[in-house]
mmCIF file of C-alpha atoms in Angstrom:
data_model
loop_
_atom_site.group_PDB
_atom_site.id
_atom_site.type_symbol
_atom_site.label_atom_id
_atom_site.label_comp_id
_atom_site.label_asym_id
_atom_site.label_seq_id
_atom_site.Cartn_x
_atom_site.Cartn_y
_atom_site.Cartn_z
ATOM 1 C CA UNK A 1 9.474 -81.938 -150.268
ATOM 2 C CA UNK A 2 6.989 -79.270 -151.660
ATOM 3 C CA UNK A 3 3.931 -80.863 -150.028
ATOM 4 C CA UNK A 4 6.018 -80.836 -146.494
ATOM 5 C CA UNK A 5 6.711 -76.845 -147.226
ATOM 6 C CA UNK A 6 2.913 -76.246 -148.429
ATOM 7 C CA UNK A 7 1.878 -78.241 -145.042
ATOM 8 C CA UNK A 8 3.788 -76.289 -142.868
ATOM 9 C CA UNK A 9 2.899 -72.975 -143.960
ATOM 10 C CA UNK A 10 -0.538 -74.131 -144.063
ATOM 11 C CA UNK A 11 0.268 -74.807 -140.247
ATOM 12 C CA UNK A 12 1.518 -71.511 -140.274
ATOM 13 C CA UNK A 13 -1.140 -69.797 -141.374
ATOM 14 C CA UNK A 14 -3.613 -71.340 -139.413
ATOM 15 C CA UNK A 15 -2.096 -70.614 -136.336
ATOM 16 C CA UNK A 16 -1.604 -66.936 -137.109
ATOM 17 C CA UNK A 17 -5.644 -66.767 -137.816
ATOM 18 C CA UNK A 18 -5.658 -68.538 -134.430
ATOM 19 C CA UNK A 19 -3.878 -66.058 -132.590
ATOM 20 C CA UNK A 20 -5.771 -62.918 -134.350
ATOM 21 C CA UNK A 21 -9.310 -64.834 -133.012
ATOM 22 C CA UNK A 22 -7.670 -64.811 -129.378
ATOM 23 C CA UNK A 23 -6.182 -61.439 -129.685
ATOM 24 C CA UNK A 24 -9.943 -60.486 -130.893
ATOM 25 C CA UNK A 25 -12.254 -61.704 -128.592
ATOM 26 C CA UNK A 26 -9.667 -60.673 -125.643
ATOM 27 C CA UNK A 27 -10.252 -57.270 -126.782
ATOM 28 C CA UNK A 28 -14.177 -57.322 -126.975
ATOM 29 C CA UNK A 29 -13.710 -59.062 -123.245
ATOM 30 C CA UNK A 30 -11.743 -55.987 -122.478
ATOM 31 C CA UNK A 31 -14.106 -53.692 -123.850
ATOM 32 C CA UNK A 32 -17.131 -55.533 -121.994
ATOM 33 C CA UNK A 33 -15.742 -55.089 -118.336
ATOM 34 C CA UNK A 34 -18.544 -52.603 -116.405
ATOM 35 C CA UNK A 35 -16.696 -49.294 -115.619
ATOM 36 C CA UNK A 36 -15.194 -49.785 -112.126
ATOM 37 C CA UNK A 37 -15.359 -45.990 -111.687
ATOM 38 C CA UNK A 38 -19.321 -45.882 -111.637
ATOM 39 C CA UNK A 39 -20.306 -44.896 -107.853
ATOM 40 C CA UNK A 40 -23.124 -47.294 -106.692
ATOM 41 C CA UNK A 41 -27.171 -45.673 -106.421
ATOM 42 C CA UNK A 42 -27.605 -44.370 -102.825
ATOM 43 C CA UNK A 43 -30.371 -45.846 -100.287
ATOM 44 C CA UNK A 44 -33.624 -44.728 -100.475
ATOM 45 C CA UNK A 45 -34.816 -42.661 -97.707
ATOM 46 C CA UNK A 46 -37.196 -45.598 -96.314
ATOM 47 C CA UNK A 47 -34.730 -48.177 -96.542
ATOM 48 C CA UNK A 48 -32.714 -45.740 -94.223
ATOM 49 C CA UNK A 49 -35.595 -44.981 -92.027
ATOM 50 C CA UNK A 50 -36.732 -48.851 -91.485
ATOM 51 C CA UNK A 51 -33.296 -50.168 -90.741
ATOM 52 C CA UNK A 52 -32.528 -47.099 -87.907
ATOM 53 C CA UNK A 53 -36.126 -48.305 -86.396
ATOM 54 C CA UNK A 54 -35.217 -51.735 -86.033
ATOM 55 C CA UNK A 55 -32.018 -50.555 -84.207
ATOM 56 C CA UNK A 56 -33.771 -48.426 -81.226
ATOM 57 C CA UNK A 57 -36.500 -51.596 -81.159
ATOM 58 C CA UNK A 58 -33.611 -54.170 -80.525
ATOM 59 C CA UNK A 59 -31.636 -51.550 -78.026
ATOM 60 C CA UNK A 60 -35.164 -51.079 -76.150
ATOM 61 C CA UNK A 61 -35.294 -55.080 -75.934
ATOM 62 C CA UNK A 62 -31.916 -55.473 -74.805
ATOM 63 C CA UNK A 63 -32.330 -52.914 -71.971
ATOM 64 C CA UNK A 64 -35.466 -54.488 -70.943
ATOM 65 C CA UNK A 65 -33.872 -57.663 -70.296
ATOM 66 C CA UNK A 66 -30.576 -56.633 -68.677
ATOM 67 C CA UNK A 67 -33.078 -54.603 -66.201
ATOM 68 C CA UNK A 68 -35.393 -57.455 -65.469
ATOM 69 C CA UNK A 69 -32.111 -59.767 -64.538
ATOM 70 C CA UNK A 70 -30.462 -56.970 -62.187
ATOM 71 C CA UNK A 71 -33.747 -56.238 -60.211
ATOM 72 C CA UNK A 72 -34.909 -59.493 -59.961
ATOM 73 C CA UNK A 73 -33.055 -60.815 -56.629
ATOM 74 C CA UNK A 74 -33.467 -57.465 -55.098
ATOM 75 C CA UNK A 75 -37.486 -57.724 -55.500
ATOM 76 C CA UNK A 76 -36.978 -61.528 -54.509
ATOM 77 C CA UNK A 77 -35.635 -60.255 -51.471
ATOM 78 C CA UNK A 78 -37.991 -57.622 -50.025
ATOM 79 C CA UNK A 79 -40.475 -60.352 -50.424
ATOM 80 C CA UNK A 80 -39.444 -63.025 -48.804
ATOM 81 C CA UNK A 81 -38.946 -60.951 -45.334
ATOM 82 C CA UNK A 82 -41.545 -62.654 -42.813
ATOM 83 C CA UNK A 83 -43.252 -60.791 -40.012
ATOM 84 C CA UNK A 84 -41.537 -62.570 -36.386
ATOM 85 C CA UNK A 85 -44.747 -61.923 -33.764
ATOM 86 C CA UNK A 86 -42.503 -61.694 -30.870
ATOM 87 C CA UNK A 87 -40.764 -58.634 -32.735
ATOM 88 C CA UNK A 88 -41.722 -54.497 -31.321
ATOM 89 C CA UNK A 89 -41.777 -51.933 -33.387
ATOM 90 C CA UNK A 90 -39.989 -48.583 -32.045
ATOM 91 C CA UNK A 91 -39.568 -45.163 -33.635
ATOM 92 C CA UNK A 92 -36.301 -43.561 -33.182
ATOM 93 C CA UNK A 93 -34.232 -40.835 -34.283
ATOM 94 C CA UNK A 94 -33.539 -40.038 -37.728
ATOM 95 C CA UNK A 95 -30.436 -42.857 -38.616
ATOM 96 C CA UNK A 96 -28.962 -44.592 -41.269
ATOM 97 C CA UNK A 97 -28.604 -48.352 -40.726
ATOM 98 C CA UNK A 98 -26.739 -50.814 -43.114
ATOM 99 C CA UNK A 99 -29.098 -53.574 -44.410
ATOM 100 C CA UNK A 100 -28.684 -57.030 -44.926
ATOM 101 C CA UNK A 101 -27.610 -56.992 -48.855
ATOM 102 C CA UNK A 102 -25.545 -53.903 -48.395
ATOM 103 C CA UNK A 103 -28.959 -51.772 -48.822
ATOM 104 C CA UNK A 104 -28.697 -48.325 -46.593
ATOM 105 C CA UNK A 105 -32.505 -47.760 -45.362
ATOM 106 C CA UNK A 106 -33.299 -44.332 -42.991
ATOM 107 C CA UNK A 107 -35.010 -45.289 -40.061
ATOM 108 C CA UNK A 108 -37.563 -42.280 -40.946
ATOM 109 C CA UNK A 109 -39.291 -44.358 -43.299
ATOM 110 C CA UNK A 110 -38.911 -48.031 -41.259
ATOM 111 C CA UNK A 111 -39.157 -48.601 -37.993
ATOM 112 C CA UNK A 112 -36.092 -50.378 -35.933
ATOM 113 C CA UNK A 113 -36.863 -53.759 -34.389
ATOM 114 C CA UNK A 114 -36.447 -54.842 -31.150
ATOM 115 C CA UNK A 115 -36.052 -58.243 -29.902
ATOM 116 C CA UNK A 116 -38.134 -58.895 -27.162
ATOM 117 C CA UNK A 117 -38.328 -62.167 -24.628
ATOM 118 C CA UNK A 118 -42.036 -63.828 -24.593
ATOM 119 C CA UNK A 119 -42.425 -62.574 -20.876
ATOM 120 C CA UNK A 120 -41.908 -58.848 -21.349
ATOM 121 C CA UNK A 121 -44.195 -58.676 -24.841
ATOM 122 C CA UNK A 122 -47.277 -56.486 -24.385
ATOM 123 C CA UNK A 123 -50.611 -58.143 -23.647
ATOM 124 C CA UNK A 124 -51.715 -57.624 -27.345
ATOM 125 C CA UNK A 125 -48.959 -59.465 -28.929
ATOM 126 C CA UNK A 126 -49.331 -62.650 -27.129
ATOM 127 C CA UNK A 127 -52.435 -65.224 -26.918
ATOM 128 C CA UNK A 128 -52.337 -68.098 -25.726
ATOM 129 C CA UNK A 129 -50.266 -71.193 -26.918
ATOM 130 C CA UNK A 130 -49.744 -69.481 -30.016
ATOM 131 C CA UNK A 131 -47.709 -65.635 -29.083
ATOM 132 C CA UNK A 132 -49.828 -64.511 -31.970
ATOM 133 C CA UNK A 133 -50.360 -60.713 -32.705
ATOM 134 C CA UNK A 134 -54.201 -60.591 -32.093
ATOM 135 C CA UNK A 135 -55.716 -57.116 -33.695
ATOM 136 C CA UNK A 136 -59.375 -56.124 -32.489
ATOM 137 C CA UNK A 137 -61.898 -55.687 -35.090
ATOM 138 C CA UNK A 138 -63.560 -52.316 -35.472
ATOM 139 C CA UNK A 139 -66.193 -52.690 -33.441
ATOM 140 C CA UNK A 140 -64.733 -53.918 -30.524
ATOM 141 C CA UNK A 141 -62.251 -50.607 -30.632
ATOM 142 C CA UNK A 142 -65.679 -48.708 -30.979
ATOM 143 C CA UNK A 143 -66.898 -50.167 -27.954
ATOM 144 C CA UNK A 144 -66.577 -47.959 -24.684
ATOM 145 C CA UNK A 145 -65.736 -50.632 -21.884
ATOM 146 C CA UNK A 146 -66.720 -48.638 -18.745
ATOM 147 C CA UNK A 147 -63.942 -49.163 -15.769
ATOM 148 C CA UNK A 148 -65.323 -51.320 -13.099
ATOM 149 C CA UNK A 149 -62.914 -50.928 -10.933
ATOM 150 C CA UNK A 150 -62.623 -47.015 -10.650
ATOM 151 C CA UNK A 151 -66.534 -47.141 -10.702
ATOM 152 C CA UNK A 152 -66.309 -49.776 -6.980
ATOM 153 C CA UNK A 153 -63.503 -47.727 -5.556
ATOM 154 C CA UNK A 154 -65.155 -45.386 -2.889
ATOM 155 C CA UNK A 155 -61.711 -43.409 -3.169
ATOM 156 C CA UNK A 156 -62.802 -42.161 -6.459
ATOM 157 C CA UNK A 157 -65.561 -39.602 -6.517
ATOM 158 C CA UNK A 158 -68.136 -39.011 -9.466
ATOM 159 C CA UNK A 159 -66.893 -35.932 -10.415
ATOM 160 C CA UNK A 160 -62.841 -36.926 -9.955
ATOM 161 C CA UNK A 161 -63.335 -39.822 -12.639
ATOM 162 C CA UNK A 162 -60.476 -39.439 -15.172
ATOM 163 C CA UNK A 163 -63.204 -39.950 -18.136
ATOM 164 C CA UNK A 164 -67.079 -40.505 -18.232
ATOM 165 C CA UNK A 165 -68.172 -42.587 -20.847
ATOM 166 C CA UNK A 166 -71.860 -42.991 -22.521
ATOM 167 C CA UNK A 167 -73.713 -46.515 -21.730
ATOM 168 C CA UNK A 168 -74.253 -48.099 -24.946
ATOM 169 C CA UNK A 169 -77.848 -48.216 -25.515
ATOM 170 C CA UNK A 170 -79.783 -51.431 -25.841
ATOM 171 C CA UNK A 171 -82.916 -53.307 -24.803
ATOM 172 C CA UNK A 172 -84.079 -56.081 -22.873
ATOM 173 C CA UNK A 173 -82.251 -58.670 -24.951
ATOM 174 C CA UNK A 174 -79.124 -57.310 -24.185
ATOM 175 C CA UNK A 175 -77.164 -60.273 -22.652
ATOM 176 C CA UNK A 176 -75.455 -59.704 -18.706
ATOM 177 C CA UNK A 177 -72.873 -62.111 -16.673
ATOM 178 C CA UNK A 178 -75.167 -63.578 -14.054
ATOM 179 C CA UNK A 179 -73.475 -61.856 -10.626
ATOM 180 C CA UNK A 180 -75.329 -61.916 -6.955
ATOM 181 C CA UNK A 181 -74.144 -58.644 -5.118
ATOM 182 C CA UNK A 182 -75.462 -55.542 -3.308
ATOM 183 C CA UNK A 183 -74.764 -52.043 -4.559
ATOM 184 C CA UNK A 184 -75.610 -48.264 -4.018
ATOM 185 C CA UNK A 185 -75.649 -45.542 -5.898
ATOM 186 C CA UNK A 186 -72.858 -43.292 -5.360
ATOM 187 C CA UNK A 187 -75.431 -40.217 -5.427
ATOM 188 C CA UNK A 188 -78.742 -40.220 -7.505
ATOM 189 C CA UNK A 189 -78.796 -43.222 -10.607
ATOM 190 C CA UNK A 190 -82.083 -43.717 -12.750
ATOM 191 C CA UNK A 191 -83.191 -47.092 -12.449
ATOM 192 C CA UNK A 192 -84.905 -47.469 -15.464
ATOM 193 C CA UNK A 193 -87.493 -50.258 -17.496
ATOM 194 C CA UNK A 194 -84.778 -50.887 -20.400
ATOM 195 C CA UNK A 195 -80.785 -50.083 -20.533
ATOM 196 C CA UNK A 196 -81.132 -47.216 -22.957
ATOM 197 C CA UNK A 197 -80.823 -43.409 -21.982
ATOM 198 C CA UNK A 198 -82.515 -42.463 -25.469
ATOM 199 C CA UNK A 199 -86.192 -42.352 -24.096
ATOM 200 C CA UNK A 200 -87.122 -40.362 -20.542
ATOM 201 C CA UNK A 201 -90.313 -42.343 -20.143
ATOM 202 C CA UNK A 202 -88.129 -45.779 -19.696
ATOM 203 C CA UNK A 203 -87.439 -44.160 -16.034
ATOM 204 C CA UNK A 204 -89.249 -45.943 -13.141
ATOM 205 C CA UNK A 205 -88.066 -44.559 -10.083
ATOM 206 C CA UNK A 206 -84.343 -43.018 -8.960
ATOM 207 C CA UNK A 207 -82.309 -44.647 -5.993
ATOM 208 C CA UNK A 208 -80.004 -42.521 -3.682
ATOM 209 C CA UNK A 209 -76.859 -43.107 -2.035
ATOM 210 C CA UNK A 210 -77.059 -45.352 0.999
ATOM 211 C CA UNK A 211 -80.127 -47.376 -0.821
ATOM 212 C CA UNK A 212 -79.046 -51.283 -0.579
ATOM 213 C CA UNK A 213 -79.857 -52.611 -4.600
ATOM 214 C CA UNK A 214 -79.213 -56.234 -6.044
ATOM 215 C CA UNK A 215 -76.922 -56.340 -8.695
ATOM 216 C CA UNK A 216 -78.137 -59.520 -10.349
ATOM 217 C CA UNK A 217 -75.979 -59.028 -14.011
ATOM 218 C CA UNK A 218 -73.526 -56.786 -15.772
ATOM 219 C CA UNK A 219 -72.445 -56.160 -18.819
ATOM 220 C CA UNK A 220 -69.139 -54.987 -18.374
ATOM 221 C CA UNK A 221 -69.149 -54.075 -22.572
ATOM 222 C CA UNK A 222 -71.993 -51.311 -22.977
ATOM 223 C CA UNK A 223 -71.682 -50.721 -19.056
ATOM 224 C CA UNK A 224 -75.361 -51.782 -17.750
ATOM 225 C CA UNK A 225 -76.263 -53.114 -14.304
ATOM 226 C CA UNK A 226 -78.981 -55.597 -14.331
ATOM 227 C CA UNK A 227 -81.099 -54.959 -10.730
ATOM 228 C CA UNK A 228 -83.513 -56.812 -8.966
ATOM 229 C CA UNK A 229 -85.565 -53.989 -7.422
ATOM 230 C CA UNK A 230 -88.786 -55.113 -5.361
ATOM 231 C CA UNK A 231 -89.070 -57.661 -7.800
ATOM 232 C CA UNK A 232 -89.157 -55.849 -10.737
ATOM 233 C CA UNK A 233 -85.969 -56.476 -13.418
ATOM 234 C CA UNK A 234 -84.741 -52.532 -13.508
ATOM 235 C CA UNK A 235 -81.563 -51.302 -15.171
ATOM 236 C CA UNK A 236 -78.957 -49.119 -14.384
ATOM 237 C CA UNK A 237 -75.556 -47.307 -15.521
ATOM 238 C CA UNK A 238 -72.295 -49.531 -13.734
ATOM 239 C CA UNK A 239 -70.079 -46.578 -13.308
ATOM 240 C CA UNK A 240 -72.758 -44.836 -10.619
ATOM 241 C CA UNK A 241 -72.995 -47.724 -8.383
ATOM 242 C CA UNK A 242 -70.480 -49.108 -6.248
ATOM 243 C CA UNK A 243 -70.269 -52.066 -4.140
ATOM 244 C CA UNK A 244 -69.055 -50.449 -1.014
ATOM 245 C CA UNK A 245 -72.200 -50.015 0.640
ATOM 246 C CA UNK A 246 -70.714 -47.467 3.306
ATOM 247 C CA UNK A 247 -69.377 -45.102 0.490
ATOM 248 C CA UNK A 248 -71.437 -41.802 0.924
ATOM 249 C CA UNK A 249 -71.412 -38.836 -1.186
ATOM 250 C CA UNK A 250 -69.263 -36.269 -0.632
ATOM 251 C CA UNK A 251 -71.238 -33.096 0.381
ATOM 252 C CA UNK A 252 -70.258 -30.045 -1.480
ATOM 253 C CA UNK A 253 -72.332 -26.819 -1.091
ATOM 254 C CA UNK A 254 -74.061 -25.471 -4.195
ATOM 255 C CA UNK A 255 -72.791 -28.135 -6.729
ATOM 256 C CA UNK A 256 -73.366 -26.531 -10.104
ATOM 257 C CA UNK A 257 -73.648 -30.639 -10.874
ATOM 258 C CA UNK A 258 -76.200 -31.555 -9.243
ATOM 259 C CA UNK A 259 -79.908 -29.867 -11.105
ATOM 260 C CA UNK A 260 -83.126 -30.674 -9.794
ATOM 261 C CA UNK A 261 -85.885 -31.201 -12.415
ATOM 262 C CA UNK A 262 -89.484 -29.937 -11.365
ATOM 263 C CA UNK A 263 -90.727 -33.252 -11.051
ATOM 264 C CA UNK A 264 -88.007 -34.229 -8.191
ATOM 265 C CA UNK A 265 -85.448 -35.940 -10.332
ATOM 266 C CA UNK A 266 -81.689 -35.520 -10.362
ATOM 267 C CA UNK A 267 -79.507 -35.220 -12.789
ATOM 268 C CA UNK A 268 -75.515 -35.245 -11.857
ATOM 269 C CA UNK A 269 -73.234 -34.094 -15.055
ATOM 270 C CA UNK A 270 -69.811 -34.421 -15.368
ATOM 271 C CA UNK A 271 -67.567 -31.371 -16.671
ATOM 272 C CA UNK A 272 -66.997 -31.377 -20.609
ATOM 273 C CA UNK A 273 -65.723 -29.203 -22.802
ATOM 274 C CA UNK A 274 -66.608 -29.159 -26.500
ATOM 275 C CA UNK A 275 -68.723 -28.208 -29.080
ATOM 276 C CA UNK A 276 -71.794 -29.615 -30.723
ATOM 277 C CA UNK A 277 -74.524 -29.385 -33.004
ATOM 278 C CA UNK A 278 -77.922 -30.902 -33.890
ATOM 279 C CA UNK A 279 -78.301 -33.559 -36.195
ATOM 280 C CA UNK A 280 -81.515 -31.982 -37.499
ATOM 281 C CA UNK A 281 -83.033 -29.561 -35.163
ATOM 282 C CA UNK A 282 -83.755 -29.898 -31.614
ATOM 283 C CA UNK A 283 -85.173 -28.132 -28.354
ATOM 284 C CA UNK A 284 -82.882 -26.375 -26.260
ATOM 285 C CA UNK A 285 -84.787 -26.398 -22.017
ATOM 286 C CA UNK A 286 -84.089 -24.476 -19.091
ATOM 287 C CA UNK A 287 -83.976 -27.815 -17.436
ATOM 288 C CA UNK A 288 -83.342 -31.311 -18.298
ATOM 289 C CA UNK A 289 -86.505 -33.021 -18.579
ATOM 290 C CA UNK A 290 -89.865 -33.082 -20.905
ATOM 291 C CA UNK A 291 -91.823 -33.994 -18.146
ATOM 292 C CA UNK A 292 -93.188 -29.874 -18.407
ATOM 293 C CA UNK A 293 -93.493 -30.140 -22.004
ATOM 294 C CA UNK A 294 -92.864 -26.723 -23.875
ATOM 295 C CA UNK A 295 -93.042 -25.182 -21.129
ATOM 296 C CA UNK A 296 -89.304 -25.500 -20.523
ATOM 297 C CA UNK A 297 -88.734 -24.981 -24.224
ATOM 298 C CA UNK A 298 -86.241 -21.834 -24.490
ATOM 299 C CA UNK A 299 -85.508 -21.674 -28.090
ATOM 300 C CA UNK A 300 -84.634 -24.005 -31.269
ATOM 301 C CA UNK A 301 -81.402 -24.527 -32.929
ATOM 302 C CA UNK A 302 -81.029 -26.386 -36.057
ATOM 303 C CA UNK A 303 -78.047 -28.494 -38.032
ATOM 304 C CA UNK A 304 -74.825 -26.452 -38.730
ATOM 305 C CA UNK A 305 -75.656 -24.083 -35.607
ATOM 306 C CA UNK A 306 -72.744 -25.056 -32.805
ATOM 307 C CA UNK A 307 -73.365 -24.795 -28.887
ATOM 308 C CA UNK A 308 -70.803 -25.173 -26.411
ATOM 309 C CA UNK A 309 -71.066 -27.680 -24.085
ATOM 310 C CA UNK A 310 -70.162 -28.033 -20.400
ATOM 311 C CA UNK A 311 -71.519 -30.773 -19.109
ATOM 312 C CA UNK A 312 -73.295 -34.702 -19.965
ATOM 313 C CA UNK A 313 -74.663 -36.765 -18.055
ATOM 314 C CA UNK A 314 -74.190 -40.252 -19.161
ATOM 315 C CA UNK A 315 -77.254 -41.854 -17.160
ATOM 316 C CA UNK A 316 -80.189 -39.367 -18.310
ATOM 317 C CA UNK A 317 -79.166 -38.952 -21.571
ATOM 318 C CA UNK A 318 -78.400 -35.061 -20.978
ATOM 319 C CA UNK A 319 -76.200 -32.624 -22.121
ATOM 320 C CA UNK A 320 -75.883 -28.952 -20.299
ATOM 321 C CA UNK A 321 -74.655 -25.944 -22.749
ATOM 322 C CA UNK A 322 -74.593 -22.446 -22.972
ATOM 323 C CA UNK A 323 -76.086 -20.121 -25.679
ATOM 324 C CA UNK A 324 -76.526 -17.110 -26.087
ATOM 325 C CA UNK A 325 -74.948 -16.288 -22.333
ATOM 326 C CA UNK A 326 -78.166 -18.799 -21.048
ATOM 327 C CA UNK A 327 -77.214 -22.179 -19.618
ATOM 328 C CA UNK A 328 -79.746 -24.697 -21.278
ATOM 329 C CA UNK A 329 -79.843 -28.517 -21.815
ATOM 330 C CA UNK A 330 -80.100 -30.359 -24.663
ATOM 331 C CA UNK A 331 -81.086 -34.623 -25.185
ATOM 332 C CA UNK A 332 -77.723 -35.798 -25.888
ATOM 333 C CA UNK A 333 -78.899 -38.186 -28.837
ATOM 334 C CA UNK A 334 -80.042 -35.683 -30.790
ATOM 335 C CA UNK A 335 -76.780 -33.878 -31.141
ATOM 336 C CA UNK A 336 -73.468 -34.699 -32.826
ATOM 337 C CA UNK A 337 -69.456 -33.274 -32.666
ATOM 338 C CA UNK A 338 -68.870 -30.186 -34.952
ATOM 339 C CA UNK A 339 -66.706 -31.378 -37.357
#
């Protein structure tokens, strides 16, 4: 009976010791719990500054994106228009018009189409089998085509011509449509050894009105007349010969036009009015011709000094100006426009 008691408060006592060990260490747990009311170490400046970069970089990229997506049908668009050849351009009045894709486009900055049938487009827009827009090249919008027809048309005097244009100058490669014809000069032409006006000396003889020539080619593009005069091959400017050999020239008293050179040429100039200046320096003469040498020299003018001119005459190579209150002529290759 004693050993049970002695057992049981042994029990006893153990278990109290137990308890105290738990009670213990709960405490030192207690006690080893961080303090919850410590505030956290702020960011460092850097940290801050790095994170806030990477922000405006991924808005920037975002951006970039959504704007690539919106514009891209609207550029899609604008490129895929085609060009219709049978389609005029025409200005008009400031308007707005709604576009196809609900785009509003001023017709100040585009012009309006219109919708024309093949038969009614201009000459320039259709070619054959094809109603192709054909543009000239440069040099064939450079090229003065003389007008045959006003040039043939008795009706139309020398001096009544709408425009006189220079021959293009050439030699006597220059290729001509092979024609078989009879001409005369509608007053005084130079007939002359090669189809240039440049050089005086390449003038053989003149022909008057009522003189019966044959035409044997023409150039219709630098406007030369090919002749075959007493056998000789002689060339002369188109738009002073006509093919109406009755035309005669009208008479008109004192024509300021018409100058006779010492040497018994004519020269017939056409009205102008401009201004021009030498390329370098040149002669001004008290008549067109160098056949007197300086003798008909009047004065010099050089580049950058202006003369007004009144007249040119497209088959001698001649200009007529005034200076200094004289009337003097000038070799019209030597001079240029004022710009």
């Amino acid at each position: 009976m004693d050993e049970n008691k002695t057992d049981r408060k042994n029990e006893d006592i153990d278990l109290d010791e137990e308890r105290n060990s738990l009670e213990d260490n709960w405490e030192d747990d207690l006690t080893d719990e961080p303090d919850l009311t410590d505030e956290p170490e702020p960011m460092q400046p850097w940290k801050m500054t790095l994170i806030f970069a990477g922000l405006v970089v991924l808005a920037a990229v975002i951006v970039a994106v959504l704007w690539f997506f919106a514009h891209k049908d609207g550029g899609s668009t604008s490129d895929s228009t085609t060009t219709d050849p049978s389609v005029v351009t025409t200005d008009s009045p400031t308007e707005s018009t709604e576009m196809q894709g609900g785009d509003t486009t001023s017709l100040d900055e585009q012009s309006s189409e219109v919708q024309l049938p093949d038969d009614q487009l201009p000459e320039s827009v259709v070619t054959e089998g094809a109603g192709l827009d054909v543009t000239a090249s440069p040099e064939a919008e450079q090229t003065p085509i003389p007008t045959q027809n006003a040039a043939n048309d008795p009706a139309v005097k020398p001096d009544d011509q709408p425009t006189v244009q220079d021959p293009l100058n050439g030699d006597t490669t220059m290729r001509f449509d092979s024609v078989q014809e009879s001409v005369t000069p509608k007053d005084v032409v130079n007939l002359r050894s090669v189809p240039s006006t440049v050089d005086a000396d390449t003038i053989v003889t003149q022909a008057s009105n009522g003189e019966v020539l044959s035409r044997i080619g023409i150039n219709a593009n630098t406007g030369w007349s090919q002749l075959d005069y007493n056998g000789q091959i002689l060339y002369a400017v188109t738009q002073y010969l006509t093919t109406d050999l009755s035309y005669k020239t009208p008479v008109t008293p004192s024509n300021p036009n018409r100058v006779s050179t010492i040497s018994g040429r004519v020269i017939i100039f056409h009205n102008c009015d401009d201004y021009i200046t030498p390329k370098e320096y040149v002669n001004l003469r008290t008549e067109p011709s160098t056949t007197e040498g300086d003798a008909t020299v009047s004065c010099q003018v050089s580049s950058g000094e202006s003369v007004h001119r009144t007249g040119v005459s497209p088959d001698s190579g001649w200009s007529r100006v005034e200076y200094n209150g004289q009337i003097l002529y000038v070799v019209t290759s030597l001079m240029q426009a004022v710009q």
